[in-house]
GROMACS .gro file of C-alpha atoms in nm:
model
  196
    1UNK     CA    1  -2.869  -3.750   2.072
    2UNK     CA    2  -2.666  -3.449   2.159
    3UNK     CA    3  -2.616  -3.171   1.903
    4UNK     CA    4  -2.272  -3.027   1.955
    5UNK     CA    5  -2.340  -2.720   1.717
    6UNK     CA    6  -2.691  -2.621   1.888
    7UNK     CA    7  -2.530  -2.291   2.154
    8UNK     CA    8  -2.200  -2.241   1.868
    9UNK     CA    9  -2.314  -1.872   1.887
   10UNK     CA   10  -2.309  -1.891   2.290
   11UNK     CA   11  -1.978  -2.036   2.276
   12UNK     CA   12  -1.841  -1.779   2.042
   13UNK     CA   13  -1.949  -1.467   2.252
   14UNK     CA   14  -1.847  -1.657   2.603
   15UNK     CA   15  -1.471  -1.714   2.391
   16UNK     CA   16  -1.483  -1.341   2.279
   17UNK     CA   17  -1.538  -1.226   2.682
   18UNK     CA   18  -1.235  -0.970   2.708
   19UNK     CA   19  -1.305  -1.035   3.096
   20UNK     CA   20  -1.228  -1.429   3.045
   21UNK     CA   21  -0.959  -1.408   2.760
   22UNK     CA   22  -0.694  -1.134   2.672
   23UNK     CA   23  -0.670  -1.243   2.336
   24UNK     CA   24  -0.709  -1.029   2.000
   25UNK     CA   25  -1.018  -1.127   1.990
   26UNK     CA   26  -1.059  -1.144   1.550
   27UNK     CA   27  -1.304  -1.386   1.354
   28UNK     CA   28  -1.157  -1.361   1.003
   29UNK     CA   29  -1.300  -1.503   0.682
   30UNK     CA   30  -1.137  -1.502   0.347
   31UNK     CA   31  -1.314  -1.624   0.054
   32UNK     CA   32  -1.085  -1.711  -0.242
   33UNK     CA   33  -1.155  -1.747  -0.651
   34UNK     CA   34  -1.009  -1.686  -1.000
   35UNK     CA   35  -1.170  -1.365  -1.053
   36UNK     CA   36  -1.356  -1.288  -0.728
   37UNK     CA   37  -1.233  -1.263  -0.373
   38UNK     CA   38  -1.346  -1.109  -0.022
   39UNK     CA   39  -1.300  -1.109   0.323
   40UNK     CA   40  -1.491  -1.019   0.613
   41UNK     CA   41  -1.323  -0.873   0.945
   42UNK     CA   42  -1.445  -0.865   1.293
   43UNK     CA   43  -1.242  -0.698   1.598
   44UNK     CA   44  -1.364  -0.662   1.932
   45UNK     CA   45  -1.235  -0.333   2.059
   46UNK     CA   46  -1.109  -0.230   2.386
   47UNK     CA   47  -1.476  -0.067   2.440
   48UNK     CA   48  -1.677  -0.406   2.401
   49UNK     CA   49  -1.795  -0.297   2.031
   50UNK     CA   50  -1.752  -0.463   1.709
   51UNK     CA   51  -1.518  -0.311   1.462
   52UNK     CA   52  -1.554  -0.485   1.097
   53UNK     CA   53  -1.374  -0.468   0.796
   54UNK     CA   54  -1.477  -0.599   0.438
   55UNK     CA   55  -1.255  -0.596   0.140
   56UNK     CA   56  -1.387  -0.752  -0.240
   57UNK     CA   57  -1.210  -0.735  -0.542
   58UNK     CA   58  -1.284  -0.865  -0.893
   59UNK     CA   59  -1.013  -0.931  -1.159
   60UNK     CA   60  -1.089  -0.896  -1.523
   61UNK     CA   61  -0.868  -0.974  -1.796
   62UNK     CA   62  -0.674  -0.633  -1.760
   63UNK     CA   63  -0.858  -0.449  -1.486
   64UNK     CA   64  -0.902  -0.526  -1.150
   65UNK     CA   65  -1.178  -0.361  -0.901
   66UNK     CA   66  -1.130  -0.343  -0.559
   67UNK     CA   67  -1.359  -0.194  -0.247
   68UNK     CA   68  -1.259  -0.170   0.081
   69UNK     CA   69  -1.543  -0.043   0.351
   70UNK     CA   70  -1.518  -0.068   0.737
   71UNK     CA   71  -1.673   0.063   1.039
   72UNK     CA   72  -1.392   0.300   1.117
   73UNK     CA   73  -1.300   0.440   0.755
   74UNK     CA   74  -1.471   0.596   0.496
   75UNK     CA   75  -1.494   0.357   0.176
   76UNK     CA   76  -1.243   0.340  -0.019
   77UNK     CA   77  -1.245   0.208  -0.448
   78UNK     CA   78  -0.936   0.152  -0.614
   79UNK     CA   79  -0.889  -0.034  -0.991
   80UNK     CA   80  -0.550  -0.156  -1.144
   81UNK     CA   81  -0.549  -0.154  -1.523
   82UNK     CA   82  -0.300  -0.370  -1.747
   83UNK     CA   83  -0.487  -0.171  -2.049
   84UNK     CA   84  -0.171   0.042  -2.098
   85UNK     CA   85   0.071  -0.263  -2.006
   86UNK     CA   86   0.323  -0.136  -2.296
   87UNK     CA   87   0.351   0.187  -2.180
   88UNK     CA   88   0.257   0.198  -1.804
   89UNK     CA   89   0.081   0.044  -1.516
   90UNK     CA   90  -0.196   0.246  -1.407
   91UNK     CA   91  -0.398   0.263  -1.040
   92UNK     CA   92  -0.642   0.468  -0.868
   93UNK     CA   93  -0.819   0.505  -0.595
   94UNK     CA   94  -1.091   0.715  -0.428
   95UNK     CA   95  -1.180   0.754  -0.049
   96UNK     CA   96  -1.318   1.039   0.108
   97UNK     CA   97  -1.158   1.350   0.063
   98UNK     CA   98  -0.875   1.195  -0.118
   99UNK     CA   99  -0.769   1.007  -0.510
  100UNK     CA  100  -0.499   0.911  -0.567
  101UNK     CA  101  -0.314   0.835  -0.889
  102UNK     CA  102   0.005   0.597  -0.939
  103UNK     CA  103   0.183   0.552  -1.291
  104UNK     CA  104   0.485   0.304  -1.297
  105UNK     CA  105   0.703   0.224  -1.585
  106UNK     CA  106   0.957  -0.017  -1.583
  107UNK     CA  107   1.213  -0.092  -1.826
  108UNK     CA  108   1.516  -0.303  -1.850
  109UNK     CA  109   1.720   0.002  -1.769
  110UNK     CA  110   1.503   0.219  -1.587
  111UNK     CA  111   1.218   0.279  -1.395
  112UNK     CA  112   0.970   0.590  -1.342
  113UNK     CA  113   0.758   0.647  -1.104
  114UNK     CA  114   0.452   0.943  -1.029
  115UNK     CA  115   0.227   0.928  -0.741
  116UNK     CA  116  -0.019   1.231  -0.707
  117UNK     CA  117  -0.292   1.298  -0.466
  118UNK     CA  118  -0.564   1.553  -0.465
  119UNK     CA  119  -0.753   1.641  -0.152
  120UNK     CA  120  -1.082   1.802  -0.225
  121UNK     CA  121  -1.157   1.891   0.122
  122UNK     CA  122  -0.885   2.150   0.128
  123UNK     CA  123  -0.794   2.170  -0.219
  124UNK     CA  124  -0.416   2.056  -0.182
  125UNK     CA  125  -0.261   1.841  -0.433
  126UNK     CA  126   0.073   1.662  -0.448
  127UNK     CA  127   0.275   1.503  -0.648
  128UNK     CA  128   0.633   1.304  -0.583
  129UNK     CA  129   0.861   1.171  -0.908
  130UNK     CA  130   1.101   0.897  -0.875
  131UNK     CA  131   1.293   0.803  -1.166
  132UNK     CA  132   1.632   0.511  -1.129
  133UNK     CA  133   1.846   0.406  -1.356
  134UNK     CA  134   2.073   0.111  -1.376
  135UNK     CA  135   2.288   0.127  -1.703
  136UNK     CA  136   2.615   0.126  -1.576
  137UNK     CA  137   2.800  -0.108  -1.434
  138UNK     CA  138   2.660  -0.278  -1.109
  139UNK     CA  139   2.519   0.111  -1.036
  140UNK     CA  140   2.185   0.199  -0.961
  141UNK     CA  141   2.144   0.619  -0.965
  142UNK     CA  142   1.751   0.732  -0.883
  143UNK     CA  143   1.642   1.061  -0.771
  144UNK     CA  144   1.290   1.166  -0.640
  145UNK     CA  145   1.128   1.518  -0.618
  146UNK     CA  146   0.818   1.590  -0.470
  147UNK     CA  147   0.602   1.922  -0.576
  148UNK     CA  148   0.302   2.030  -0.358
  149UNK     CA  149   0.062   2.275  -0.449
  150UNK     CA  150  -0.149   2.478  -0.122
  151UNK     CA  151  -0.486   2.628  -0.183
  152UNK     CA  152  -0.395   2.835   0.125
  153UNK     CA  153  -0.146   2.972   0.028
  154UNK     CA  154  -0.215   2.968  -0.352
  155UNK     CA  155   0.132   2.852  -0.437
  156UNK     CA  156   0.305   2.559  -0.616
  157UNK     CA  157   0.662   2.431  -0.559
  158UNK     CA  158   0.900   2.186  -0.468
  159UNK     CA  159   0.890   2.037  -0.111
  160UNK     CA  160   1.142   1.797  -0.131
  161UNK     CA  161   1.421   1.643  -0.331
  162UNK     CA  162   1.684   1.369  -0.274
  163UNK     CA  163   1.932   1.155  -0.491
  164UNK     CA  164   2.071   0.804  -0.447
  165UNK     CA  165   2.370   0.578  -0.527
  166UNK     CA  166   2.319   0.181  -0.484
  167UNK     CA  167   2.674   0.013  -0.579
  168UNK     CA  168   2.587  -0.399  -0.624
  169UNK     CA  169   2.950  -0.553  -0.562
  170UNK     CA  170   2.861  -0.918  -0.612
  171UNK     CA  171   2.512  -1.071  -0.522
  172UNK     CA  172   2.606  -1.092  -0.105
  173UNK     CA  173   2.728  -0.747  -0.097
  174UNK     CA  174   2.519  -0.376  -0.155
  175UNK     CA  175   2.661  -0.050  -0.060
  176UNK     CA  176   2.426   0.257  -0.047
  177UNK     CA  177   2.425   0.658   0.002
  178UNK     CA  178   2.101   0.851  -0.006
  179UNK     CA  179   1.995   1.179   0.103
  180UNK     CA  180   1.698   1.319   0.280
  181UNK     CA  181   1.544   1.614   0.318
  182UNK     CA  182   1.634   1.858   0.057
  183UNK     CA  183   2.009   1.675   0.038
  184UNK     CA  184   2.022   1.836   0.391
  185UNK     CA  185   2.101   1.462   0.510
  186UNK     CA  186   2.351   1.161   0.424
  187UNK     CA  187   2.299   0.825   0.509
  188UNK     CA  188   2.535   0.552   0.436
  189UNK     CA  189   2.460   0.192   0.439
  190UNK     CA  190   2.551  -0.205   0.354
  191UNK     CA  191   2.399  -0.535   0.352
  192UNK     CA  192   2.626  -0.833   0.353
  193UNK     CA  193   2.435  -1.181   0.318
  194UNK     CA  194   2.709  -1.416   0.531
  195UNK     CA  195   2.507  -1.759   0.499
  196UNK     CA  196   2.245  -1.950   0.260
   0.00000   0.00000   0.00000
């Protein structure tokens, strides 16, 4: 009696031969619960090594953990909390030399955003704002400033700021101006939807 499964390992590295096959070369495997998921990552690389990335998370009833490692990156943690669902959505995450911070609040009107990073191996820390609005009349107005503070040069102040208009016609038709770059900037756009 044959065994089919008895050189599956042999066959694996012969189909992963970058000589025999110019493929991507990726054996992916996701493993999917309620509360627990991961999934494991393998690459072959242009040099004939193994690049691997695994990513876990856990969800709790208002938090969820996640960890992210790989053979290219430092780790990096991050957690989502629901624990101040009525007055923001909180997340964080660490991976070497940066955290980051996000708080989002959204309301039936308006929306507020602050993302901030610290860097510890230089000491810099950012922040950007974004706040929108949408109480009048098929009008969205939002604005976003970013601050940025150097240990270098042992300064704080605005990098960047920039405003926007978004004018809904009907549900098939969105007009848009923006700026970038410190207003210096204008961009004008549309989106028409034609067809179902």
């Amino acid at each position: 009696m044959t065994q089919p499964y008895k050189n599956i390992g042999k066959r694996i590295n012969d189909f992963l031969k970058p000589k025999e096959y110019n493929l991507n070369r990726t054996a992916k495997i996701n493993v999917s619960s309620d509360k627990v998921n991961w999934s494991l990552e393998n690459k072959l690389n242009k040099d004939g090594g193994i690049d691997s990335e695994l990513d876990v998370s856990h969800r709790f009833d208002r938090d969820t953990l996640s960890l992210k490692t790989s053979t290219k990156k430092a780790p990096k943690f991050e957690i989502k909390t629901k624990r101040f669902k009525s007055k923001f959505d909180l997340k964080a995450s660490i991976q070497d030399p940066k955290l980051e911070i996000n708080l989002s609040q959204k309301r039936e009107k308006y929306a507020l955003n602050v993302d901030t990073t610290y860097d510890w191996s230089n000491q810099n820390c950012d922040g950007e704002i974004a706040v929108s609005y949408s109480g009048i009349d098929r009008m969205l107005l939002g604005t976003k400033v970013k601050v940025q503070r150097s240990q270098k040069d042992q300064n704080t102040g605005v990098t960047d700021y920039n405003v926007g208009l978004q004018f809904n016609r009907n549900k098939d038709q969105t007009f848009a101006v923006t700026t970038e770059n410190q207003l210096t900037k204008v961009k004008v756009g549309a989106e028409f939807q034609v067809r179902d």
